[in-house]
PDB file of C-alpha atoms and ligand atoms in Angstrom:
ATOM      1  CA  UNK A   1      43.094 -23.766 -12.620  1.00 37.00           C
ATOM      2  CA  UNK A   2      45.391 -22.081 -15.121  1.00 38.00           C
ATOM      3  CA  UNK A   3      42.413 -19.202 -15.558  1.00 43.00           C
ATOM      4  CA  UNK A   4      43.013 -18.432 -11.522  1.00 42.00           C
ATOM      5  CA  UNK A   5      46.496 -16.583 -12.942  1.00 40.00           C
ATOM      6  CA  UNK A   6      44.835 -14.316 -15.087  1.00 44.00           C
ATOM      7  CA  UNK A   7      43.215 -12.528 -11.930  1.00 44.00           C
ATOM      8  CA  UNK A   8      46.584 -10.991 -10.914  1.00 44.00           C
ATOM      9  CA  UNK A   9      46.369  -9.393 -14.438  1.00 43.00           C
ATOM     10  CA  UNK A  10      43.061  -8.069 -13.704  1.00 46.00           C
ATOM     11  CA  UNK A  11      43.327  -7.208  -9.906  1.00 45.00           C
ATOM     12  CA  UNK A  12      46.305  -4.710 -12.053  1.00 40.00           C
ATOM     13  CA  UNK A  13      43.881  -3.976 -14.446  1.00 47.00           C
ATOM     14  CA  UNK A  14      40.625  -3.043 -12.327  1.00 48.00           C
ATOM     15  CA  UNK A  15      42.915  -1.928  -8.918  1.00 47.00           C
ATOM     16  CA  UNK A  16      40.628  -3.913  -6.770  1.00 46.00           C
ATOM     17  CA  UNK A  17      41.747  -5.295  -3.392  1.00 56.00           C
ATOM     18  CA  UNK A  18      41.076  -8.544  -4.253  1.00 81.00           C
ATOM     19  CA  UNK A  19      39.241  -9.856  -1.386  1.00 89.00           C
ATOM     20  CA  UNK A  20      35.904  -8.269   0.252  1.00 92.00           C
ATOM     21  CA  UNK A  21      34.946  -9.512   3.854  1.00 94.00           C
ATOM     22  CA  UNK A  22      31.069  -8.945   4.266  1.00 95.00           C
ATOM     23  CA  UNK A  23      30.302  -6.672   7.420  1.00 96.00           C
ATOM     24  CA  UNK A  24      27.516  -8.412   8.558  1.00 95.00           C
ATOM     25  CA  UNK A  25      28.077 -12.664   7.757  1.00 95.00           C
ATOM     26  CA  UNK A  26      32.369 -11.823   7.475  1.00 95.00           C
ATOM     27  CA  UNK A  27      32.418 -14.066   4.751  1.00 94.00           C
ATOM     28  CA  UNK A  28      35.328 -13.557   2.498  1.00 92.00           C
ATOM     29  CA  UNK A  29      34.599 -12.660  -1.006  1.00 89.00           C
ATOM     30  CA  UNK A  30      36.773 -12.620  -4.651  1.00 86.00           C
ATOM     31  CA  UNK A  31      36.686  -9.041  -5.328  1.00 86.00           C
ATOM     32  CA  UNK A  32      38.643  -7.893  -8.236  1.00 81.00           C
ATOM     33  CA  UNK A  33      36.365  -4.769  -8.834  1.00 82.00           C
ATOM     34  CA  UNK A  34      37.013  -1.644  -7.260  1.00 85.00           C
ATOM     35  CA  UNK A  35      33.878   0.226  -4.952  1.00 88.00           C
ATOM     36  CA  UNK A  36      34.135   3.118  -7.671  1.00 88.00           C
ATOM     37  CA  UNK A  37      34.257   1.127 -10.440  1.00 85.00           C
ATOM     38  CA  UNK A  38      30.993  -0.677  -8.854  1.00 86.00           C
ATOM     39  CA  UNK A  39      29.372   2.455  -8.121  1.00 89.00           C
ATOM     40  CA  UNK A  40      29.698   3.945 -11.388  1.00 88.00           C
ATOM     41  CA  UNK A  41      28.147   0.642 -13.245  1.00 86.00           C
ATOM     42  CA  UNK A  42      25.103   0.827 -10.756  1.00 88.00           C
ATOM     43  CA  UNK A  43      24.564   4.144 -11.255  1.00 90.00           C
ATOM     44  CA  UNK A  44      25.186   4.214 -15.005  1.00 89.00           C
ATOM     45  CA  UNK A  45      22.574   1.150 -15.123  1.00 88.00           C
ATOM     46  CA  UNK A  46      20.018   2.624 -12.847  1.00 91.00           C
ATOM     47  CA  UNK A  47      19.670   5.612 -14.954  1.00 91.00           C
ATOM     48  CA  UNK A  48      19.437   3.457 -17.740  1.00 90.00           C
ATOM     49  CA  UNK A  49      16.605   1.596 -16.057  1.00 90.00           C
ATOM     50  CA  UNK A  50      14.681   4.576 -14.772  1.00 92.00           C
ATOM     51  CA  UNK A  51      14.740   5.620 -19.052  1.00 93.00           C
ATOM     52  CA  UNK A  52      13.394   2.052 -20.067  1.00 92.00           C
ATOM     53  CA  UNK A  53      11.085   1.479 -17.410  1.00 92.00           C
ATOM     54  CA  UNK A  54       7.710   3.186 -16.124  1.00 96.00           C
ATOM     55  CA  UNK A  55       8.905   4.740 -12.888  1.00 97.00           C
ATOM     56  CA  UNK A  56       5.943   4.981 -11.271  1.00 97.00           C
ATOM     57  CA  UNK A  57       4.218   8.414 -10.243  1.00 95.00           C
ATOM     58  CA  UNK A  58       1.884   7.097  -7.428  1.00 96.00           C
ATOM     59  CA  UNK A  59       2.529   9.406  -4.222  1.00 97.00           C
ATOM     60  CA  UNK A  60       1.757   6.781  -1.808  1.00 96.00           C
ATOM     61  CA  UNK A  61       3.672   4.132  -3.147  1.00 96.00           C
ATOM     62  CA  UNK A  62       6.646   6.283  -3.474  1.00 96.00           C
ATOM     63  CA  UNK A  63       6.453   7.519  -0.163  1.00 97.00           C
ATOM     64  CA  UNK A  64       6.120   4.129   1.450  1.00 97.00           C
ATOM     65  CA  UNK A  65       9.200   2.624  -0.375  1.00 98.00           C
ATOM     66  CA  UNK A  66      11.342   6.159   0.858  1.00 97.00           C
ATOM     67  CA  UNK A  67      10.529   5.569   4.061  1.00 97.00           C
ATOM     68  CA  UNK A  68      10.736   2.173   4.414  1.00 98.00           C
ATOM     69  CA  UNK A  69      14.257   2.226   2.117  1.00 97.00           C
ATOM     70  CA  UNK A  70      15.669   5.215   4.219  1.00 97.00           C
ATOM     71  CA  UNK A  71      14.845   3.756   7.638  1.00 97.00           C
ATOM     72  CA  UNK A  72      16.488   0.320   6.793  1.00 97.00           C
ATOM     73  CA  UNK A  73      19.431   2.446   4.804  1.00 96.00           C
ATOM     74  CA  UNK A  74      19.719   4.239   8.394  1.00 96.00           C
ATOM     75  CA  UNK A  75      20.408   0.721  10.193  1.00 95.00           C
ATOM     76  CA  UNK A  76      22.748  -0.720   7.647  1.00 95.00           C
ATOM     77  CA  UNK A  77      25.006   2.596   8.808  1.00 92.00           C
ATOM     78  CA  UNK A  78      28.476   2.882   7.476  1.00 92.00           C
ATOM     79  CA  UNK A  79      28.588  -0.415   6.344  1.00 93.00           C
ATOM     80  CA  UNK A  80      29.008   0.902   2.944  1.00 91.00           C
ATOM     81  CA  UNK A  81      30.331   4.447   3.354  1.00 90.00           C
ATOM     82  CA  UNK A  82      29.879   5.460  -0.138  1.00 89.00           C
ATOM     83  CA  UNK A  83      26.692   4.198  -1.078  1.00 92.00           C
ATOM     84  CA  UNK A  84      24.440   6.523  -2.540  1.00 93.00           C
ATOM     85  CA  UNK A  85      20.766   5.063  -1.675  1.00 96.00           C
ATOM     86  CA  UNK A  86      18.360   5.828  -4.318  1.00 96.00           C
ATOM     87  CA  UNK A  87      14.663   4.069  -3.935  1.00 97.00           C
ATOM     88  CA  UNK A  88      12.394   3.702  -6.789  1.00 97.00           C
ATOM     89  CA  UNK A  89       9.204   2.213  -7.833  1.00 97.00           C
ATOM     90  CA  UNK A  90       8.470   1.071 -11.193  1.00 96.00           C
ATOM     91  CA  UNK A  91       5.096   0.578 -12.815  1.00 96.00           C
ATOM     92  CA  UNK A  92       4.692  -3.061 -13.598  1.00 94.00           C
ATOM     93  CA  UNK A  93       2.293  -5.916 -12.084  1.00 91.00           C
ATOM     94  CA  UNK A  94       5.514  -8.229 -11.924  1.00 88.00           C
ATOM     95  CA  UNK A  95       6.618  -9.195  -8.427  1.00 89.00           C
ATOM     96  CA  UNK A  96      10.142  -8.127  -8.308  1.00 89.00           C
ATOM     97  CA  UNK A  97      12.728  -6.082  -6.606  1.00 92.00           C
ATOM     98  CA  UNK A  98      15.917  -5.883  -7.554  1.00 91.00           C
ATOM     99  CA  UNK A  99      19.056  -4.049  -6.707  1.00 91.00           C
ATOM    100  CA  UNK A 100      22.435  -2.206  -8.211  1.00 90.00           C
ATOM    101  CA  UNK A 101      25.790  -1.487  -7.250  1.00 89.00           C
ATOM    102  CA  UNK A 102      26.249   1.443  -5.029  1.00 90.00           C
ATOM    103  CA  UNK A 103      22.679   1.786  -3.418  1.00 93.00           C
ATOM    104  CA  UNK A 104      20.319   1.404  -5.981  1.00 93.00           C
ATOM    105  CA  UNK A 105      16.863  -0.452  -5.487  1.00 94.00           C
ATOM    106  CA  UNK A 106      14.212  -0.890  -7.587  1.00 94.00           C
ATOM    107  CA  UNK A 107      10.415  -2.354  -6.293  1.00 95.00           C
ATOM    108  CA  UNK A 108       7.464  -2.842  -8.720  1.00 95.00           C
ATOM    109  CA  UNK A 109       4.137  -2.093  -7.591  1.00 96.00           C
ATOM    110  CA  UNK A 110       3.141  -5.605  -7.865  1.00 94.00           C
ATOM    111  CA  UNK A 111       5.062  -7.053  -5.296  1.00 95.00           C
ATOM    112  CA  UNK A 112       4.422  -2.978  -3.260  1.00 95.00           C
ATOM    113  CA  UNK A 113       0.458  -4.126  -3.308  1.00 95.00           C
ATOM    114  CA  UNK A 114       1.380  -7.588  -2.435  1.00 95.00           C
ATOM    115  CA  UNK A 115       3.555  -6.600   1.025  1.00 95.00           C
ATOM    116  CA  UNK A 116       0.391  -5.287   2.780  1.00 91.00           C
ATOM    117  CA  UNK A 117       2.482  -3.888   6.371  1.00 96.00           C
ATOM    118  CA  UNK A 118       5.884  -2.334   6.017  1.00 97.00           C
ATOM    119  CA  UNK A 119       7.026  -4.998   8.169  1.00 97.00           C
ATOM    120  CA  UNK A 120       6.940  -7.050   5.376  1.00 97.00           C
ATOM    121  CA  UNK A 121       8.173  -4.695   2.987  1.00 97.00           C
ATOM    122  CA  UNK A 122      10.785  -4.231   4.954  1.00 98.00           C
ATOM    123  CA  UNK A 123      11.792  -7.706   4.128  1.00 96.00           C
ATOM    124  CA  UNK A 124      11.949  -6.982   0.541  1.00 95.00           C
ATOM    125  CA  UNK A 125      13.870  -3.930   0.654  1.00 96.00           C
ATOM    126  CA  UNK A 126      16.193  -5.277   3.548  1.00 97.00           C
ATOM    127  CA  UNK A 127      17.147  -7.971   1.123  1.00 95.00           C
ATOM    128  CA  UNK A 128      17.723  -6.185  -1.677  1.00 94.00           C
ATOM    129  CA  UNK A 129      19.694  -3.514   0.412  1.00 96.00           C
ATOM    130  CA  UNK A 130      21.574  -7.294   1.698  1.00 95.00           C
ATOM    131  CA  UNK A 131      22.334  -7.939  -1.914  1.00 93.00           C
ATOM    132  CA  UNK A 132      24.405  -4.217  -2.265  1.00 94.00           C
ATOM    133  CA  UNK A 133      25.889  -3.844   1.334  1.00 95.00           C
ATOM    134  CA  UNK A 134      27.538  -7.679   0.210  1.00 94.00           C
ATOM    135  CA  UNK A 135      28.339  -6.610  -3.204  1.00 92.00           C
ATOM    136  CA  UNK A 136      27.102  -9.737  -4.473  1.00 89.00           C
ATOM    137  CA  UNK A 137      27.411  -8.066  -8.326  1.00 85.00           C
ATOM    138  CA  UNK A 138      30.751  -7.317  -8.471  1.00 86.00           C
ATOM    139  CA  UNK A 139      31.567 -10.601  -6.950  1.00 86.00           C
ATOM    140  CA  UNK A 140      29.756 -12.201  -9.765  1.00 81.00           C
ATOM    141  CA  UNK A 141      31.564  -9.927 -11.883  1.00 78.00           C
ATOM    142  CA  UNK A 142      34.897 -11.032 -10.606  1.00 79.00           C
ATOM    143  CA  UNK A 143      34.455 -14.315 -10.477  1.00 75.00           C
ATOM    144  CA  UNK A 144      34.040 -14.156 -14.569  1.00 70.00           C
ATOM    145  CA  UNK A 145      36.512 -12.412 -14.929  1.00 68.00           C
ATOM    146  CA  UNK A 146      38.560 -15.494 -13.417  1.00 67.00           C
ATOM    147  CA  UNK A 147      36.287 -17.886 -15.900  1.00 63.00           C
ATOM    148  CA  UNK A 148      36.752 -15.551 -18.977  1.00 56.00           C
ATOM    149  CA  UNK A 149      40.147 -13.749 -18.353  1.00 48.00           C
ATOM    150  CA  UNK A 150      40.548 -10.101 -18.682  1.00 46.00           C
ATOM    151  CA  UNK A 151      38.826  -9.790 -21.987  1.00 51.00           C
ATOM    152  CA  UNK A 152      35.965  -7.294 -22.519  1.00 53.00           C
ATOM    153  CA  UNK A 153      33.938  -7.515 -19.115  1.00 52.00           C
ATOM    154  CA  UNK A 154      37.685  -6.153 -17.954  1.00 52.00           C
ATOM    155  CA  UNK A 155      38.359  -3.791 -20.547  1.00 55.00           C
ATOM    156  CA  UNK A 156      34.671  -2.618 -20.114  1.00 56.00           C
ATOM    157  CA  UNK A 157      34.663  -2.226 -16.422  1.00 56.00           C
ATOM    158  CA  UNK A 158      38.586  -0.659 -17.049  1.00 54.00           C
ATOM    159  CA  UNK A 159      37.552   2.319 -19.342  1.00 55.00           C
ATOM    160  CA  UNK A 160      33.940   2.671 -17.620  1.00 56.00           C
ATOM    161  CA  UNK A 161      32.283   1.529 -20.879  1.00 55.00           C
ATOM    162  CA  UNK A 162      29.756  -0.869 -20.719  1.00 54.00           C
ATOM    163  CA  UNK A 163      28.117  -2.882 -23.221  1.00 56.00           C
ATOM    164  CA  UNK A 164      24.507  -4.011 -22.902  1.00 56.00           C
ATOM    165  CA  UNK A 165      26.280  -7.871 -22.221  1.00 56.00           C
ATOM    166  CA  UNK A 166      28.285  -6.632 -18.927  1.00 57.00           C
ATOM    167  CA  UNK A 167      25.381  -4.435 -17.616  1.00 55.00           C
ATOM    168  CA  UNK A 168      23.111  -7.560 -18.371  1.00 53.00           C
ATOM    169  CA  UNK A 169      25.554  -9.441 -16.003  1.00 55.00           C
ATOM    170  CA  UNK A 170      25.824  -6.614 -13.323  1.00 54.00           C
ATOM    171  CA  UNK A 171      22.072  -6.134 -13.370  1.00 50.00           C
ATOM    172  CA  UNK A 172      21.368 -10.251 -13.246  1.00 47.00           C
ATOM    173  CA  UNK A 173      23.920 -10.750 -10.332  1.00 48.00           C
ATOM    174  CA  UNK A 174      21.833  -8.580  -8.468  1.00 44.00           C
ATOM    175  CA  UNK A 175      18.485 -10.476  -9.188  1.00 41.00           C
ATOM    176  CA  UNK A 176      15.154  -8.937 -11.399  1.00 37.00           C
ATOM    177  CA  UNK A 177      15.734  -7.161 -14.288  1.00 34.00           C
ATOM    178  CA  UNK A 178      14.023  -9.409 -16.041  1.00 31.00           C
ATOM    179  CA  UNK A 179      13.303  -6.912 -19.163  1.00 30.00           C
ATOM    180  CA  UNK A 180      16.654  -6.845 -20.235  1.00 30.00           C
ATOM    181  CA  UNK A 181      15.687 -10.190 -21.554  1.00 29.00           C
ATOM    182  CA  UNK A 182      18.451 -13.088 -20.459  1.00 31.00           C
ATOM    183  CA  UNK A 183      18.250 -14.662 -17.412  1.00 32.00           C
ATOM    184  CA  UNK A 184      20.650 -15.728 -15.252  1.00 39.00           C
ATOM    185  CA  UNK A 185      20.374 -18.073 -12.387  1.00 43.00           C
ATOM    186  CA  UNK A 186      21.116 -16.600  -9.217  1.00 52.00           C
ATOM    187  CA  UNK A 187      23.122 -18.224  -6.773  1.00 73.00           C
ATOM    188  CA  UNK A 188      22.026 -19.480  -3.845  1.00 78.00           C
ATOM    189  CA  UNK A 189      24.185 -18.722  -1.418  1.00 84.00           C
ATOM    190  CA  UNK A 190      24.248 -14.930  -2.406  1.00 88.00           C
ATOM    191  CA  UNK A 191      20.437 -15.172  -2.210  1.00 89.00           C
ATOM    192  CA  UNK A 192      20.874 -17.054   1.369  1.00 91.00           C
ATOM    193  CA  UNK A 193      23.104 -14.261   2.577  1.00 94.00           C
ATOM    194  CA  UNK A 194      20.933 -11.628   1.241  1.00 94.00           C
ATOM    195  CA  UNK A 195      18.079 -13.142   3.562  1.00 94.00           C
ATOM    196  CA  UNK A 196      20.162 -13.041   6.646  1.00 96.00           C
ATOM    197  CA  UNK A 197      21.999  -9.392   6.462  1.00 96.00           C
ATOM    198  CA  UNK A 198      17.784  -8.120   5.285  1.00 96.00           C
ATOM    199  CA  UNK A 199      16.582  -9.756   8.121  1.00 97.00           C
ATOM    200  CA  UNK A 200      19.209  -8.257  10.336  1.00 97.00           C
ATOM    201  CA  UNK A 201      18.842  -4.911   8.805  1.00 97.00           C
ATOM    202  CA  UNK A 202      15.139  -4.718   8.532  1.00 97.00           C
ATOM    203  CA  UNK A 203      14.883  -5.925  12.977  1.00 97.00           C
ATOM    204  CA  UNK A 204      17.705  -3.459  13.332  1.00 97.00           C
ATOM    205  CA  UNK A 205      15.280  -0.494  11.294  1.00 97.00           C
ATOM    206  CA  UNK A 206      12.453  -1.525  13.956  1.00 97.00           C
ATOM    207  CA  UNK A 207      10.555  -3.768  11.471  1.00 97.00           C
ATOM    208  CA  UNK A 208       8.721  -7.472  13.188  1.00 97.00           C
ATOM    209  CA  UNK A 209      11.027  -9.667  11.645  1.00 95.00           C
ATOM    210  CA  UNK A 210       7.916 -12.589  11.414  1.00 96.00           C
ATOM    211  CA  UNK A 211       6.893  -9.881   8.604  1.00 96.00           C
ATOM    212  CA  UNK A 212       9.455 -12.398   6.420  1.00 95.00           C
ATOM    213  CA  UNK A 213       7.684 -15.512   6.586  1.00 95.00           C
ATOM    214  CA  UNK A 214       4.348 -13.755   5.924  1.00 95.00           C
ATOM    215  CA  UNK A 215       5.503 -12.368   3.471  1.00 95.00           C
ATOM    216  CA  UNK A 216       7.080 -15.440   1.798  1.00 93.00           C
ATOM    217  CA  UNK A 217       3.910 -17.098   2.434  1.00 92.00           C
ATOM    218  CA  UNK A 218       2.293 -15.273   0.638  1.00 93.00           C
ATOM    219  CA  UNK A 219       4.319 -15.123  -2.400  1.00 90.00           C
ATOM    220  CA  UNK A 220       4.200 -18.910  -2.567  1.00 87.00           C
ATOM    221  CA  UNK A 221       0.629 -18.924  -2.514  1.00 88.00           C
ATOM    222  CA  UNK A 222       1.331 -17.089  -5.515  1.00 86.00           C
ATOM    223  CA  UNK A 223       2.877 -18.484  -6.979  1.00 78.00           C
ATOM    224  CA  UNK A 224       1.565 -21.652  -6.694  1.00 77.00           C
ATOM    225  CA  UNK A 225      -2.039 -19.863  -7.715  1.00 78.00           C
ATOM    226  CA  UNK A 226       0.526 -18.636 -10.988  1.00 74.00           C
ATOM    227  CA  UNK A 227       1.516 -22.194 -11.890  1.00 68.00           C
ATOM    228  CA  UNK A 228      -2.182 -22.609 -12.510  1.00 63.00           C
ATOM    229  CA  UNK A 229      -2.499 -20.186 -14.818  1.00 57.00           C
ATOM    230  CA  UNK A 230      -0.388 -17.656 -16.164  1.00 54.00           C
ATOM    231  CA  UNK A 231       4.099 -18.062 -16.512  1.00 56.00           C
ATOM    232  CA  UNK A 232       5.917 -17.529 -13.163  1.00 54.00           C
ATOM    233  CA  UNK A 233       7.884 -14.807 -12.615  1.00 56.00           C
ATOM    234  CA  UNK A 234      11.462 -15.257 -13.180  1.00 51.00           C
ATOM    235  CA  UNK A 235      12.255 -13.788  -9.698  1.00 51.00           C
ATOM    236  CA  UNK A 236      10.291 -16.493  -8.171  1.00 52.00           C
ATOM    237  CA  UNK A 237      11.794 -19.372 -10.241  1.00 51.00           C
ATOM    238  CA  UNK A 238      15.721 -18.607  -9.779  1.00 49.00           C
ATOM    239  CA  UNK A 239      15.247 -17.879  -5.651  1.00 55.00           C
ATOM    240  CA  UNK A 240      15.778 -20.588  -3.579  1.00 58.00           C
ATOM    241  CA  UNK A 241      12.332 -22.299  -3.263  1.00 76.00           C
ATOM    242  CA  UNK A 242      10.271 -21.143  -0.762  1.00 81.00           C
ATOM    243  CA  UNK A 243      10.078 -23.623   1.632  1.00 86.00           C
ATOM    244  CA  UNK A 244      13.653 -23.709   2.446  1.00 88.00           C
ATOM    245  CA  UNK A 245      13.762 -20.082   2.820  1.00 90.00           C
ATOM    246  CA  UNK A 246      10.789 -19.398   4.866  1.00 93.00           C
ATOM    247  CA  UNK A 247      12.460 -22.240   7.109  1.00 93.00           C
ATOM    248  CA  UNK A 248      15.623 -20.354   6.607  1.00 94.00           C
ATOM    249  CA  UNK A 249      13.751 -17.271   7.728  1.00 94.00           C
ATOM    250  CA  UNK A 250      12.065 -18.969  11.091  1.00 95.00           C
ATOM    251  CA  UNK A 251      15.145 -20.095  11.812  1.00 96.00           C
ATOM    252  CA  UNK A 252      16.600 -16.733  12.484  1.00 95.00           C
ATOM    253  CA  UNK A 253      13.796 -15.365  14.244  1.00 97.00           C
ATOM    254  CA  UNK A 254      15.152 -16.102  17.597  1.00 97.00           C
ATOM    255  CA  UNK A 255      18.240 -14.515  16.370  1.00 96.00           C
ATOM    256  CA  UNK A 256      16.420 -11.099  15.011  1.00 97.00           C
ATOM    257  CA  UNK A 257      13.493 -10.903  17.555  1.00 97.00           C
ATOM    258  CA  UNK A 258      15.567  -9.365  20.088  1.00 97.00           C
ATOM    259  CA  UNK A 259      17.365  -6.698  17.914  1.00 97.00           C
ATOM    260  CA  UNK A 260      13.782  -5.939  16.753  1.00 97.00           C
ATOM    261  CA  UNK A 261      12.653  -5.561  20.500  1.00 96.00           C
ATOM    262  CA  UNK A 262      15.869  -3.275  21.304  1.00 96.00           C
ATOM    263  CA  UNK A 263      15.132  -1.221  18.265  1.00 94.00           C
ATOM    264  CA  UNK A 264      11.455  -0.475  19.376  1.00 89.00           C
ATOM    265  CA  UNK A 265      12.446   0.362  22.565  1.00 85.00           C
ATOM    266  CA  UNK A 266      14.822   2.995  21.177  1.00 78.00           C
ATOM    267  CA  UNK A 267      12.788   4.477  18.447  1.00 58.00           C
ATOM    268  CA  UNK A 268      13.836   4.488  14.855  1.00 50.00           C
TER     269      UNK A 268
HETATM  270 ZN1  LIG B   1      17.913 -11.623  -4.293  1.00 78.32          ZN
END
């Protein structure tokens, strides 16, 4: 409990506010980490990514994810003011998403060719866009900074100068990733939260919302047909397992059904 002094030192350090309050669940979240500090790692990282990784070229894929990212960024609204959405797909069979500070989201074709409707893709990229609006990375962030002190993460995020360690952590907070080799589990409750605010998001965009629990469905007949044979993807072992969350998921159908049905009425 002595480590919970050292954050004062830090929230001097990084000039964060301290405390976050998502806009969608108004949980109250450690932030020690200012929004430009955030946005800078994200888009440092993401650039860094797009270098590393096959961005894919295919015109149909990358129109799909625009419009299904932009319609969904379009709902969310201000809730982020400065987020600068960037949608990308990358070239790989794996079935991930993942997400970055500031607005950055990253699909793999995989998991594209596995989310037949954008209903369900919607799902996907609502989560993911979840994971950013709730700044579920720099909380992670923050909260080792109150387990490790000030130390480098701090005098990283301080002089914007990250190691490949702290933009391991930002990138793992945020779920995927799974190239730059360690992996982290994610927490549940950020993965929980992510659900709900995509699920809002994606009714709110004018996607079905029962495009979730298809979708999850689906990826558990995966991965279930992937046990068999070949590893599991990482993405698929840290989330919460399925059958919680596609309960999770019904469960807030009765919730989301109606914002869905307002949002078709209106129009995108
Ligand atoms: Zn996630």
């Amino acid at each position: 409990m002595k480590r919970l002094l050292l954050p004062l030192a830090a929230t001097a350090l990084l000039t964060g506010s301290g405390c976050y309050t998502n806009p969608v669940t108004g949980r109250q979240a450690l932030m020690l980490i200012s929004k430009g500090q955030e946005m800078s790692l994200g888009a440092q990282s993401f650039a860094e990514m797009r270098k590393t990784q096959k961005v894919s070229a295919d015109p149909a894929m990358n129109a799909r994810t625009q419009r299904v990212g932009e319609r969904i960024a379009r709902a969310v609204g201000n809730q982020l003011p400065d987020a600068k959405w960037e949608f990308v797909v990358f070239e790989s069979k794996e079935l991930n998403a993942f997400a970055l500070p500031g607005g950055k989201v990253g699909v793999y074709s995989g998991l594209l060719q596995l989310a037949e409707n954008d209903s369900e893709l919607a799902t996907v990229m609502g989560h993911e866009i979840g994971h950013v609006i709730a700044r579920h990375g720099a909380e992670r962030m923050s909260e080792a900074l109150v387990i490790a002190g000030v130390g480098a993460v701090g005098a990283a995020v301080a002089e914007n100068k990250y190691d490949a360690q702290t933009r391991d952590l930002f990138i793992l907070a945020y779920g995927g990733a799974t190239t730059l080799g360690r992996v982290l589990p994610h927490s549940r409750n950020a993965e929980s939260e992510a659900d709900k605010m995509g699920a809002i998001y994606a009714a709110k965009a004018g996607y079905d919302p029962r495009g979730a629990v298809t979708f999850w469905q689906k990826m558990a007949a995966q991965k279930a047909a992937q046990k068999e044979g070949a590893k599991m993807p990482p993405w698929l072992s840290t989330h919460p397992s399925d059958a919680k969350r596609i309960a999770d998921l019904q469960a807030y159908l009765p919730q989301v059904i109606p914002i869905y049905e307002a949002a078709r009425t209106q129009g995108p």
